[in-house]
């Protein structure tokens, strides 16, 4: 079953009618998710880049914890693996400073569809840092 919202707006009047703009936002929950390989993930900037290994294949993301103070210092994920075991990964990033820590908990029927953000070079140009992070 799908659910969604359709927004209609007048785009232009023409001889003999109207041109309407339709914006459709729909959600259709899948019954299951395909497995994908997450045995190693690259994390970090130019200076501190490293490979995180042995991540168990996830089934469902439960929470994302972000520590930030002007930039994203660290990020940590908790998830349910394909065997139904809840796992929390090692914090990714330096995590220094006195920044605030915020945890986003996902309800059982909430899913992250998109992850985006912005980055810049750190003041001494030794590494790339995240300046924003957006989960949709």
Tab-separated table of C-alpha atoms in Angstrom:
chain	number	residue	atom	x	y	z
A	1	UNK	CA	0.000	0.000	0.000
A	2	UNK	CA	1.294	3.454	-0.884
A	3	UNK	CA	0.500	6.810	0.636
A	4	UNK	CA	1.443	10.294	-0.360
A	5	UNK	CA	0.580	13.870	-1.168
A	6	UNK	CA	-0.138	15.506	-4.512
A	7	UNK	CA	0.211	19.271	-4.803
A	8	UNK	CA	-1.327	21.054	-7.762
A	9	UNK	CA	-0.377	24.535	-8.873
A	10	UNK	CA	-1.182	26.660	-11.893
A	11	UNK	CA	1.864	26.800	-14.122
A	12	UNK	CA	0.518	28.847	-17.029
A	13	UNK	CA	-2.701	29.832	-18.774
A	14	UNK	CA	-2.817	29.069	-22.484
A	15	UNK	CA	-5.443	29.410	-25.183
A	16	UNK	CA	-7.981	26.696	-24.585
A	17	UNK	CA	-6.889	25.646	-21.104
A	18	UNK	CA	-4.447	25.602	-18.248
A	19	UNK	CA	-1.088	23.969	-17.719
A	20	UNK	CA	-0.894	22.558	-14.212
A	21	UNK	CA	2.206	21.545	-12.311
A	22	UNK	CA	1.775	18.425	-10.192
A	23	UNK	CA	4.244	17.592	-7.439
A	24	UNK	CA	3.839	14.044	-6.177
A	25	UNK	CA	5.448	12.786	-2.975
A	26	UNK	CA	4.718	9.102	-2.396
A	27	UNK	CA	5.868	6.455	0.040
A	28	UNK	CA	5.562	2.756	-0.578
A	29	UNK	CA	7.089	0.579	2.137
A	30	UNK	CA	8.964	-2.416	0.742
A	31	UNK	CA	8.400	-5.783	2.336
A	32	UNK	CA	12.115	-6.479	2.622
A	33	UNK	CA	15.435	-4.915	1.770
A	34	UNK	CA	18.140	-6.493	-0.374
A	35	UNK	CA	21.385	-7.397	1.322
A	36	UNK	CA	24.476	-5.431	0.415
A	37	UNK	CA	28.147	-5.796	1.223
A	38	UNK	CA	29.377	-3.559	4.022
A	39	UNK	CA	32.478	-5.533	4.965
A	40	UNK	CA	34.588	-2.373	4.751
A	41	UNK	CA	33.761	1.324	4.679
A	42	UNK	CA	36.140	4.235	4.025
A	43	UNK	CA	35.852	7.024	6.604
A	44	UNK	CA	37.840	10.161	7.239
A	45	UNK	CA	39.599	12.976	5.452
A	46	UNK	CA	42.925	13.310	3.712
A	47	UNK	CA	44.931	13.080	6.934
A	48	UNK	CA	42.811	10.748	9.063
A	49	UNK	CA	41.238	8.515	6.415
A	50	UNK	CA	40.893	4.897	7.448
A	51	UNK	CA	38.984	1.793	6.520
A	52	UNK	CA	36.460	0.455	9.020
A	53	UNK	CA	36.228	-3.323	8.592
A	54	UNK	CA	33.979	-6.159	9.657
A	55	UNK	CA	30.691	-4.293	9.683
A	56	UNK	CA	27.948	-6.913	9.899
A	57	UNK	CA	25.364	-6.719	7.120
A	58	UNK	CA	22.607	-4.386	8.349
A	59	UNK	CA	18.882	-4.882	7.953
A	60	UNK	CA	17.440	-1.747	9.542
A	61	UNK	CA	18.943	1.495	10.848
A	62	UNK	CA	17.774	2.308	14.392
A	63	UNK	CA	19.645	5.473	15.330
A	64	UNK	CA	22.302	7.948	14.260
A	65	UNK	CA	24.331	9.831	16.883
A	66	UNK	CA	26.114	12.984	15.740
A	67	UNK	CA	28.599	15.012	17.772
A	68	UNK	CA	29.248	18.498	16.406
A	69	UNK	CA	30.818	21.808	17.319
A	70	UNK	CA	30.899	24.005	14.213
A	71	UNK	CA	31.761	20.906	12.181
A	72	UNK	CA	30.630	17.288	12.435
A	73	UNK	CA	33.158	15.782	14.869
A	74	UNK	CA	31.871	12.215	14.797
A	75	UNK	CA	28.974	10.029	13.765
A	76	UNK	CA	27.838	6.664	15.116
A	77	UNK	CA	25.178	4.222	13.884
A	78	UNK	CA	23.049	1.647	15.685
A	79	UNK	CA	21.228	-0.910	13.590
A	80	UNK	CA	19.595	-4.316	13.526
A	81	UNK	CA	21.630	-6.828	11.540
A	82	UNK	CA	20.199	-9.511	9.267
A	83	UNK	CA	20.169	-11.982	12.174
A	84	UNK	CA	18.017	-9.626	14.276
A	85	UNK	CA	20.865	-8.566	16.604
A	86	UNK	CA	21.102	-4.878	17.614
A	87	UNK	CA	24.577	-3.501	16.943
A	88	UNK	CA	26.255	-0.156	17.585
A	89	UNK	CA	29.262	0.627	15.421
A	90	UNK	CA	32.435	2.262	16.660
A	91	UNK	CA	32.241	6.048	16.515
A	92	UNK	CA	33.557	7.355	13.189
A	93	UNK	CA	35.569	10.563	13.366
A	94	UNK	CA	37.781	12.328	15.839
A	95	UNK	CA	35.000	13.407	18.201
A	96	UNK	CA	37.129	15.989	19.979
A	97	UNK	CA	35.985	19.249	21.489
A	98	UNK	CA	33.061	20.114	23.702
A	99	UNK	CA	30.403	19.869	21.006
A	100	UNK	CA	26.854	18.766	21.577
A	101	UNK	CA	25.776	15.175	20.990
A	102	UNK	CA	22.408	14.509	19.360
A	103	UNK	CA	20.812	11.149	18.670
A	104	UNK	CA	18.155	10.623	16.014
A	105	UNK	CA	16.056	7.552	16.838
A	106	UNK	CA	14.031	6.039	14.016
A	107	UNK	CA	10.597	4.583	14.717
A	108	UNK	CA	9.986	1.018	13.462
A	109	UNK	CA	8.446	2.248	10.198
A	110	UNK	CA	10.840	5.164	9.574
A	111	UNK	CA	13.665	4.805	7.075
A	112	UNK	CA	16.514	7.021	5.885
A	113	UNK	CA	15.986	7.579	2.156
A	114	UNK	CA	18.772	10.047	1.545
A	115	UNK	CA	21.958	11.240	3.175
A	116	UNK	CA	23.652	14.437	2.045
A	117	UNK	CA	25.834	17.144	3.459
A	118	UNK	CA	28.558	19.661	2.811
A	119	UNK	CA	32.267	19.725	3.479
A	120	UNK	CA	35.253	22.055	3.400
A	121	UNK	CA	38.991	21.977	3.987
A	122	UNK	CA	40.050	22.455	7.609
A	123	UNK	CA	41.881	25.693	8.491
A	124	UNK	CA	45.362	24.232	7.918
A	125	UNK	CA	44.199	22.408	4.747
A	126	UNK	CA	45.317	19.084	6.221
A	127	UNK	CA	41.935	17.380	6.068
A	128	UNK	CA	38.419	17.564	4.715
A	129	UNK	CA	35.711	18.101	7.353
A	130	UNK	CA	31.916	17.821	7.278
A	131	UNK	CA	30.163	21.134	7.883
A	132	UNK	CA	26.600	19.828	7.614
A	133	UNK	CA	24.763	16.533	7.459
A	134	UNK	CA	21.177	15.967	6.305
A	135	UNK	CA	19.159	12.769	6.690
A	136	UNK	CA	15.848	12.479	4.836
